[in-house]
PDB file of N, CA and C in Angstrom:
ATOM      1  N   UNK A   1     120.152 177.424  47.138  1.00 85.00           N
ATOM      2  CA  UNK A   1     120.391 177.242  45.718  1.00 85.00           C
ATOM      3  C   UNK A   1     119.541 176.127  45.129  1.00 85.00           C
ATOM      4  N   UNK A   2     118.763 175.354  46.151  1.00 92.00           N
ATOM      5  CA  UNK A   2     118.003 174.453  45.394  1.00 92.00           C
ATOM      6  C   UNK A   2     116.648 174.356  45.167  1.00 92.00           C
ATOM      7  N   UNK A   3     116.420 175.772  46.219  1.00 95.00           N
ATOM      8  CA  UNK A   3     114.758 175.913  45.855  1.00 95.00           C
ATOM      9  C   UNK A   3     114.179 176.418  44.327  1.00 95.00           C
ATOM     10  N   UNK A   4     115.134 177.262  44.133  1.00 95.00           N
ATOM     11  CA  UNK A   4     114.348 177.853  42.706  1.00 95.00           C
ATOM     12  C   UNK A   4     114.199 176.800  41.968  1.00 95.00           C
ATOM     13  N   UNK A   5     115.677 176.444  41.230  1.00 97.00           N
ATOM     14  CA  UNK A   5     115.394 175.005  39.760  1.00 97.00           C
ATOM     15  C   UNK A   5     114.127 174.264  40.529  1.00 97.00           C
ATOM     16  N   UNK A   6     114.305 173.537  41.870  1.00 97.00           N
ATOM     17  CA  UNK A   6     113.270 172.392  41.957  1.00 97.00           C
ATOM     18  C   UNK A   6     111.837 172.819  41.802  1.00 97.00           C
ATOM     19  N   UNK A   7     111.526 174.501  42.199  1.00 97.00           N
ATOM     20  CA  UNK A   7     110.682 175.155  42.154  1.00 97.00           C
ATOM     21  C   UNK A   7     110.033 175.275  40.752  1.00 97.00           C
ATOM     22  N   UNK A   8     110.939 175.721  39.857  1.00 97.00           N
ATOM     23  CA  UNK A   8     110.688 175.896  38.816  1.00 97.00           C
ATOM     24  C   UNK A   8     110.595 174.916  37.824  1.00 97.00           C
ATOM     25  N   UNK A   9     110.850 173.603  38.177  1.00 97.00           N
ATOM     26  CA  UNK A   9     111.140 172.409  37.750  1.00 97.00           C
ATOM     27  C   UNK A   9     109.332 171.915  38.257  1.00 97.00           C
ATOM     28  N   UNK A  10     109.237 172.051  39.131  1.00 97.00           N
ATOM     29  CA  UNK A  10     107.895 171.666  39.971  1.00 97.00           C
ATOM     30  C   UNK A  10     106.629 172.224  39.004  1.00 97.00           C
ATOM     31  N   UNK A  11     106.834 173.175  39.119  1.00 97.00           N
ATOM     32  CA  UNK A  11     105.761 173.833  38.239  1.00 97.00           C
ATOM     33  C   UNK A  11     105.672 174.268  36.521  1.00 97.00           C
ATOM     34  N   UNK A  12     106.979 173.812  36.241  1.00 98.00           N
ATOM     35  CA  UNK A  12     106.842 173.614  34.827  1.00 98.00           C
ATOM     36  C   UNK A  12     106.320 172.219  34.209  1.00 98.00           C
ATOM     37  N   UNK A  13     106.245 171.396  35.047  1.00 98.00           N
ATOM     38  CA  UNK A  13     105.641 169.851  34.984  1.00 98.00           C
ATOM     39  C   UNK A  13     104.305 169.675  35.658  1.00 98.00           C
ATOM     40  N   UNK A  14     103.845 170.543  36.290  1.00 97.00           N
ATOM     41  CA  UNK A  14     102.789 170.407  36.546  1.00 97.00           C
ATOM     42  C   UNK A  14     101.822 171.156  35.889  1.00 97.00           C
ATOM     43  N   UNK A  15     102.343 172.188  35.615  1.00 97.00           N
ATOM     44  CA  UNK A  15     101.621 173.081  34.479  1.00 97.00           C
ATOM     45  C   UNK A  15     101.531 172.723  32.691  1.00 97.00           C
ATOM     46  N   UNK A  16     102.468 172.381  32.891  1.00 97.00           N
ATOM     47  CA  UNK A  16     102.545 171.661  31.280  1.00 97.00           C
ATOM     48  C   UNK A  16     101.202 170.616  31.334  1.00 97.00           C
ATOM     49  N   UNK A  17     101.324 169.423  32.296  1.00 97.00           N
ATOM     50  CA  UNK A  17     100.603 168.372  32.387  1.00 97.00           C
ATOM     51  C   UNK A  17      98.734 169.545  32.608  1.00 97.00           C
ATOM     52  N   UNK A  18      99.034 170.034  33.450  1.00 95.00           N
ATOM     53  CA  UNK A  18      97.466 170.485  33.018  1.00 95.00           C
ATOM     54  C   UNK A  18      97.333 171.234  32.156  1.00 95.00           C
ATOM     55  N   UNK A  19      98.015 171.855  31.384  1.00 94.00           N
ATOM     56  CA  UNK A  19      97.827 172.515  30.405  1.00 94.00           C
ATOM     57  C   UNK A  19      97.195 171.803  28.968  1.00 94.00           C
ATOM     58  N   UNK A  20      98.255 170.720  28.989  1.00 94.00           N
ATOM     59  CA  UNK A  20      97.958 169.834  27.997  1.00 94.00           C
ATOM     60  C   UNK A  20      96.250 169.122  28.180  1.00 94.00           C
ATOM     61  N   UNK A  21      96.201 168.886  29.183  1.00 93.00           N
ATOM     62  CA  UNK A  21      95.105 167.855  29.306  1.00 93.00           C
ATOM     63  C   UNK A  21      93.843 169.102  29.505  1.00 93.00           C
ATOM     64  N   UNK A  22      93.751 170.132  30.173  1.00 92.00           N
ATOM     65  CA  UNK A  22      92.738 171.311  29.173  1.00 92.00           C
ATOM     66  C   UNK A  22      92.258 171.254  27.906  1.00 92.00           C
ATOM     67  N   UNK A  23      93.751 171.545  27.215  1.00 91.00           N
ATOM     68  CA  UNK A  23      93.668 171.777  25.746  1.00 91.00           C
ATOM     69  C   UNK A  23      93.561 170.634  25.107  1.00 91.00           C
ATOM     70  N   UNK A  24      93.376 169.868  25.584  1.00 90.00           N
ATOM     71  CA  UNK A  24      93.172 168.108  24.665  1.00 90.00           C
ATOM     72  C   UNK A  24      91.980 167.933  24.894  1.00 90.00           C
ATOM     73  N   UNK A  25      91.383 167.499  26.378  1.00 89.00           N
ATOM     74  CA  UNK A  25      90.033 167.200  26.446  1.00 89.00           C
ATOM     75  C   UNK A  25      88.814 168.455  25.991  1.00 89.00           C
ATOM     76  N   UNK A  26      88.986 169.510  26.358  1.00 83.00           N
ATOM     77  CA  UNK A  26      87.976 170.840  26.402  1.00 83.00           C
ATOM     78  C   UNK A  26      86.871 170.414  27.027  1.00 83.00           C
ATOM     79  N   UNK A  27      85.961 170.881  25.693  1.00 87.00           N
ATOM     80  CA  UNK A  27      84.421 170.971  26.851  1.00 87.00           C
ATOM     81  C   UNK A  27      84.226 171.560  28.460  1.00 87.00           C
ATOM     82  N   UNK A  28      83.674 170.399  28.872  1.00 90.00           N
ATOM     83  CA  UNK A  28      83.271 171.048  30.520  1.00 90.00           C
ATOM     84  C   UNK A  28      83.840 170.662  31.403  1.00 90.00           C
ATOM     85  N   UNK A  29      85.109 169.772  31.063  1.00 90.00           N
ATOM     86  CA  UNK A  29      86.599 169.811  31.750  1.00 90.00           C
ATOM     87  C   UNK A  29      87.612 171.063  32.036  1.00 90.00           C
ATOM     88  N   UNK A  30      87.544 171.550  30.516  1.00 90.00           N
ATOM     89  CA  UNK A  30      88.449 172.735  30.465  1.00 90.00           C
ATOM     90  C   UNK A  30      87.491 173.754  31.123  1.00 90.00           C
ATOM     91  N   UNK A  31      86.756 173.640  30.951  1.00 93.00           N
ATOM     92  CA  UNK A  31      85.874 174.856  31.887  1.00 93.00           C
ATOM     93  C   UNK A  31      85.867 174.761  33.048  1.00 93.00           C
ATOM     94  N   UNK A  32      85.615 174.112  33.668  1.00 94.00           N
ATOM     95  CA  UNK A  32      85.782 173.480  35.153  1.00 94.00           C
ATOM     96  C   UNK A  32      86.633 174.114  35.633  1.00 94.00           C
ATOM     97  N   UNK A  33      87.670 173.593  35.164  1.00 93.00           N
ATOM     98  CA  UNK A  33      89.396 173.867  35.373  1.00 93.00           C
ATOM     99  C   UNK A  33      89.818 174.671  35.183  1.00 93.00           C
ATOM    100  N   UNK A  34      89.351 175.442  33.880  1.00 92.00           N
ATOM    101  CA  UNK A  34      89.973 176.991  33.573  1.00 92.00           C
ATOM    102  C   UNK A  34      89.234 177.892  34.669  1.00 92.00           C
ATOM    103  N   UNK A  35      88.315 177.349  35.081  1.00 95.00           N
ATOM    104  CA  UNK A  35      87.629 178.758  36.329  1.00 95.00           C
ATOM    105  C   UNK A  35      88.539 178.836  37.547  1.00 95.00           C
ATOM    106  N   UNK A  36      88.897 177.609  37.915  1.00 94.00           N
ATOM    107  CA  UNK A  36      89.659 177.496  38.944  1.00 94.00           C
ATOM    108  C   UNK A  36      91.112 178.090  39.136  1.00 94.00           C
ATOM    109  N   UNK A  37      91.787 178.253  37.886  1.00 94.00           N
ATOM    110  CA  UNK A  37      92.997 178.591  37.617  1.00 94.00           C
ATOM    111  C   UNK A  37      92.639 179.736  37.669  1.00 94.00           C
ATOM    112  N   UNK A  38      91.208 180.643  37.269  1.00 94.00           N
ATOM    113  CA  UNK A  38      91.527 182.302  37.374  1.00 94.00           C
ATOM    114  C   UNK A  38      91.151 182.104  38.744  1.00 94.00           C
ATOM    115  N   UNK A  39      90.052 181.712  38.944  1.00 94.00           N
ATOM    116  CA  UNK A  39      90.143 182.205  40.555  1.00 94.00           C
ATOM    117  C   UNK A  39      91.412 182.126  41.117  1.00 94.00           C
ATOM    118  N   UNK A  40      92.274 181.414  41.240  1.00 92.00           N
ATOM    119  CA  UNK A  40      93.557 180.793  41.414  1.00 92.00           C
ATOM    120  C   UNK A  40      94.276 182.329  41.523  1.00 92.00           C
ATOM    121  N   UNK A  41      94.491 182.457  40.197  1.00 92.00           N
ATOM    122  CA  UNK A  41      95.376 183.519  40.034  1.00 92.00           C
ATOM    123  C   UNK A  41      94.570 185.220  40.253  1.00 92.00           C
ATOM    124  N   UNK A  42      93.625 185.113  40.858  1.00 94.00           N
ATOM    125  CA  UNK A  42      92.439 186.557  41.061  1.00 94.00           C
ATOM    126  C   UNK A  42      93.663 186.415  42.787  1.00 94.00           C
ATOM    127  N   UNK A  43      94.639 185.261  43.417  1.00 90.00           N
ATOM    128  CA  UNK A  43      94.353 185.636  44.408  1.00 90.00           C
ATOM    129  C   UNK A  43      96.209 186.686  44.424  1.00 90.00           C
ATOM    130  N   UNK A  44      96.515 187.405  44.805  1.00 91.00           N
ATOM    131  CA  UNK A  44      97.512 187.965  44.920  1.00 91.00           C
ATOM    132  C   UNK A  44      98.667 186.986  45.195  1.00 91.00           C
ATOM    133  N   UNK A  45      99.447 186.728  45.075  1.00 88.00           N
ATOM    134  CA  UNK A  45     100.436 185.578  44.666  1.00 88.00           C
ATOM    135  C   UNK A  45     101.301 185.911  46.502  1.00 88.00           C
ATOM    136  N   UNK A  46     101.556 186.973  46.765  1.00 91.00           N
ATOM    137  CA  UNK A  46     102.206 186.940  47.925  1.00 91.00           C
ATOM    138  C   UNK A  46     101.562 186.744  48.951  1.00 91.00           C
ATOM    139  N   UNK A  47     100.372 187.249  48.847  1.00 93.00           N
ATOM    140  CA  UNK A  47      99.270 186.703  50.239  1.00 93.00           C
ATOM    141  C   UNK A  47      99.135 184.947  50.140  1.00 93.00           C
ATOM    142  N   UNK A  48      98.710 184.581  48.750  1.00 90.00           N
ATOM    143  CA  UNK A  48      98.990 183.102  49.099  1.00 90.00           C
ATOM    144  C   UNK A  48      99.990 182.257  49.508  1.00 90.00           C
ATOM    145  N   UNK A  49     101.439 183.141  49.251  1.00 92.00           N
ATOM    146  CA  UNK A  49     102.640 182.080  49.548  1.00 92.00           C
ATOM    147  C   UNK A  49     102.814 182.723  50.910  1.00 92.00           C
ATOM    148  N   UNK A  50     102.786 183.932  51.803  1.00 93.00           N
ATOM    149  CA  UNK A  50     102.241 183.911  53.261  1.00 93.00           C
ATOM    150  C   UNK A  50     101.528 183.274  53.987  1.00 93.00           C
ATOM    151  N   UNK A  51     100.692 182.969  53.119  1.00 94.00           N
ATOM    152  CA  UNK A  51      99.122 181.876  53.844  1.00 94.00           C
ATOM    153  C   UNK A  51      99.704 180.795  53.838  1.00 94.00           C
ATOM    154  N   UNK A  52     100.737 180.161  53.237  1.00 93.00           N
ATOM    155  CA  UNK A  52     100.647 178.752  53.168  1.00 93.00           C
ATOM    156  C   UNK A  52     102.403 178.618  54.010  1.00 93.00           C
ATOM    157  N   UNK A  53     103.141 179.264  53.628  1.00 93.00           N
ATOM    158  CA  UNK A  53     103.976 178.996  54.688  1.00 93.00           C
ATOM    159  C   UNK A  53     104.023 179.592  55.950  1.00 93.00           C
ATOM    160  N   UNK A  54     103.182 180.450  56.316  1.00 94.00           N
ATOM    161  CA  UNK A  54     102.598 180.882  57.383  1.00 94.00           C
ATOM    162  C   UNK A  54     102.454 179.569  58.604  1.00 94.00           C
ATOM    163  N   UNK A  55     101.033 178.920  57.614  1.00 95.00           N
ATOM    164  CA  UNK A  55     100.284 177.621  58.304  1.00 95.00           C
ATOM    165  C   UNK A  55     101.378 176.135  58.532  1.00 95.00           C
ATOM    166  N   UNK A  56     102.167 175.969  56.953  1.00 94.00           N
ATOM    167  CA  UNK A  56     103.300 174.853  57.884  1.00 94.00           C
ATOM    168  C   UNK A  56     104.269 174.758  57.179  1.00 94.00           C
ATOM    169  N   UNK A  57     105.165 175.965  57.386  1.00 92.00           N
ATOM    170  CA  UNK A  57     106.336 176.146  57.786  1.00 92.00           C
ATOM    171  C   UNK A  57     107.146 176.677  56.650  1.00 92.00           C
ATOM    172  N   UNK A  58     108.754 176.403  57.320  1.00 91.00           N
ATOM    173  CA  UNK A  58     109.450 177.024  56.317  1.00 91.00           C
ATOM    174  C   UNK A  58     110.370 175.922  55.749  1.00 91.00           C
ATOM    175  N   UNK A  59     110.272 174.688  56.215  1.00 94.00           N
ATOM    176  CA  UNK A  59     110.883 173.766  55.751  1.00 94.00           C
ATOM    177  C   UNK A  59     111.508 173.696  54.092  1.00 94.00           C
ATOM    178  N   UNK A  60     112.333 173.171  53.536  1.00 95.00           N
ATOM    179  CA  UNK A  60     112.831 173.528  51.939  1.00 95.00           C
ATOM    180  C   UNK A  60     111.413 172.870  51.168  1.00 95.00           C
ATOM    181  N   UNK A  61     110.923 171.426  51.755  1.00 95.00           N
ATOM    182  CA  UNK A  61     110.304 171.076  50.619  1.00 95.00           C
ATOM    183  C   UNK A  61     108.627 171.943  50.913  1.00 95.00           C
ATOM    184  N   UNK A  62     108.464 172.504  51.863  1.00 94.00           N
ATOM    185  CA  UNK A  62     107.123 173.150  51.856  1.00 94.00           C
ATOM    186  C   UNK A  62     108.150 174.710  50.852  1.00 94.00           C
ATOM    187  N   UNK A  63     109.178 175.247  50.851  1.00 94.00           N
ATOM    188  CA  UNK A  63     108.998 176.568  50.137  1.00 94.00           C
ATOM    189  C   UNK A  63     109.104 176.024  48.475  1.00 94.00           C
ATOM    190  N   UNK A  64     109.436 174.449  48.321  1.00 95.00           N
ATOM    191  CA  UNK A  64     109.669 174.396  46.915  1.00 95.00           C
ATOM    192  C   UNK A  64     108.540 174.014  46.698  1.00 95.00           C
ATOM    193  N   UNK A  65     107.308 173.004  46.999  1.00 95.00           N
ATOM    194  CA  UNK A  65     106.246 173.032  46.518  1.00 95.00           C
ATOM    195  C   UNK A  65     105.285 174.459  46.655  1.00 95.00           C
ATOM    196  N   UNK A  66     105.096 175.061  47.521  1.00 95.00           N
ATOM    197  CA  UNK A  66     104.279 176.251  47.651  1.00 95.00           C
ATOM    198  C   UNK A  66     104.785 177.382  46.382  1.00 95.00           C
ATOM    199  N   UNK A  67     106.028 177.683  46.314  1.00 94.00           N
ATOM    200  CA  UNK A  67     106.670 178.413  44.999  1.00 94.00           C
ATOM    201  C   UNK A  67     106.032 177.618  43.819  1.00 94.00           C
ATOM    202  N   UNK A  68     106.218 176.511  43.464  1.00 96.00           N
ATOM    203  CA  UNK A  68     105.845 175.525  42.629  1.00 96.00           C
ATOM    204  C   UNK A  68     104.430 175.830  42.117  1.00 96.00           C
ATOM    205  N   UNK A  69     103.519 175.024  42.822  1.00 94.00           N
ATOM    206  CA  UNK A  69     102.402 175.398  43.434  1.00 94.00           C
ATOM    207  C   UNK A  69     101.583 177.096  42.933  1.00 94.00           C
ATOM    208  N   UNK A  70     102.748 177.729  43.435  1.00 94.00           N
ATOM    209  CA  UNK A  70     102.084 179.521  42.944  1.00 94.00           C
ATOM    210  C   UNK A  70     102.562 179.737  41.350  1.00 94.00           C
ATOM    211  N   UNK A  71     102.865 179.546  40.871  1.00 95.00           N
ATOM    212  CA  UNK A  71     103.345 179.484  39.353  1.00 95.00           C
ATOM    213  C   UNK A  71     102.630 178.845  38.369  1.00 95.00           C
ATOM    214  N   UNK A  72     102.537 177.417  39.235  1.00 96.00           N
ATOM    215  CA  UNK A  72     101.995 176.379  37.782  1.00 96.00           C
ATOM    216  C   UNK A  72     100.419 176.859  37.399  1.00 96.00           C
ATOM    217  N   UNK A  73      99.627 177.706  37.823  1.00 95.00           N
ATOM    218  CA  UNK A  73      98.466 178.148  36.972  1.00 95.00           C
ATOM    219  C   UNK A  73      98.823 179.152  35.994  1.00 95.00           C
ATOM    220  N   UNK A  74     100.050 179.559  35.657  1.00 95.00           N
ATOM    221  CA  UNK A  74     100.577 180.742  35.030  1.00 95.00           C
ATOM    222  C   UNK A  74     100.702 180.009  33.774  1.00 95.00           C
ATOM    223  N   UNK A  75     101.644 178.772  33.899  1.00 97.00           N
ATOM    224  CA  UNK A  75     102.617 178.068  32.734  1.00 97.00           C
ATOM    225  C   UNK A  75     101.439 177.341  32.308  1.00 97.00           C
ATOM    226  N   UNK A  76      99.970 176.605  33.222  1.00 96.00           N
ATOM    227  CA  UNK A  76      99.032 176.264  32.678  1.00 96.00           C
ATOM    228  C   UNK A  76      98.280 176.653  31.723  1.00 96.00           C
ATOM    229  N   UNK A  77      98.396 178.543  31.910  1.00 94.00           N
ATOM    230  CA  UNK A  77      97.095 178.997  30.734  1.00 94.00           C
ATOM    231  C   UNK A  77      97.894 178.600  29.846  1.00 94.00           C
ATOM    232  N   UNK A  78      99.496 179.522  29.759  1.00 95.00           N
ATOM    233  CA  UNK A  78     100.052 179.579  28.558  1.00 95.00           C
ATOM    234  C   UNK A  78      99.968 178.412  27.792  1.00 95.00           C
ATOM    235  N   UNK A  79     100.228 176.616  28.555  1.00 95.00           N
ATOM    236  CA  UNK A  79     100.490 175.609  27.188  1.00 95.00           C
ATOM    237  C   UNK A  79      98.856 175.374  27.005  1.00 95.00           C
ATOM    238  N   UNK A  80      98.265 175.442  27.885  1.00 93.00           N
ATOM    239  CA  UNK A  80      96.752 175.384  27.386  1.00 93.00           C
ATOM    240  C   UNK A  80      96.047 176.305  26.124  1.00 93.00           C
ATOM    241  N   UNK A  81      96.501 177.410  25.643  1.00 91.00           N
ATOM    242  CA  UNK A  81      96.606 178.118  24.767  1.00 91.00           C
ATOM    243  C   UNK A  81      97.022 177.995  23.742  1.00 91.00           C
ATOM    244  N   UNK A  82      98.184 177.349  23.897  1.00 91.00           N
ATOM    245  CA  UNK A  82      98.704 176.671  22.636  1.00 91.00           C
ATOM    246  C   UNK A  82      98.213 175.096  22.212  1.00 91.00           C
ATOM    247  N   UNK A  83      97.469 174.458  22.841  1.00 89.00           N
ATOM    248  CA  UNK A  83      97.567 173.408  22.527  1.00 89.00           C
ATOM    249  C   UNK A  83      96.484 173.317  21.441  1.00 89.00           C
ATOM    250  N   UNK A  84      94.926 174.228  21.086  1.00 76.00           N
ATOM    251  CA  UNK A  84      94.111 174.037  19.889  1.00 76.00           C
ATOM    252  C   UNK A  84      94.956 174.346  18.717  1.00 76.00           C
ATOM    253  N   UNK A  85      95.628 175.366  19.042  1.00 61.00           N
ATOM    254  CA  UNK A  85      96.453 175.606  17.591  1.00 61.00           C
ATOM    255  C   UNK A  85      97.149 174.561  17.015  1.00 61.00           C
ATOM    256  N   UNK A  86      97.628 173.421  17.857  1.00 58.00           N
ATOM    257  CA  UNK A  86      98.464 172.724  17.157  1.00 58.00           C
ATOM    258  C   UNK A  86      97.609 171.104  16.673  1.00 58.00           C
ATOM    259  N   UNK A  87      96.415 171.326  17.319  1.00 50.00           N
ATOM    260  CA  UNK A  87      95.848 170.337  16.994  1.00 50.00           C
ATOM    261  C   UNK A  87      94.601 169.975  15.616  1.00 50.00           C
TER     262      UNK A  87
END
């Protein structure tokens, strides 16, 4: 019962935070960064959370960061998207 919230807690703060700082700085920051997030997300979401608890383990805080972790490029585009509009 405590992986999801912390999970989802994990990656709504980490995604927000890069989201924001994309959409604030731009230029050849946000570019940088926005390539990485598609490659990121080009990779099938279940092969990566296999790959990584595969390699070390199943421990709670490796499935809440790795869940974490697989999400926050999702919640990234979205506030990154919003953030020229409001500025």
């Amino acid at each position: 019962m405590e992986i999801a919230p912390a999970a989802t807690l994990l990656a709504t703060v980490l995604g927000t935070a890069l989201g924001l700082m994309l959409g604030y700085f731009g230029g050849w920051f946000d570019e940088i960064f926005s390539r990485f997030i598609d490659a990121f997300l080009a990779i099938p979401g279940i092969i990566f959370l296999i790959a990584v608890i595969t390699s070390l383990g199943t421990s709670v805080p490796t499935l809440i960061g790795t869940i974490g972790l697989a999400f926050t490029p999702i919640i990234a585009r979205t506030v990154r998207a919003a953030v020229p509009a409001e500025s």
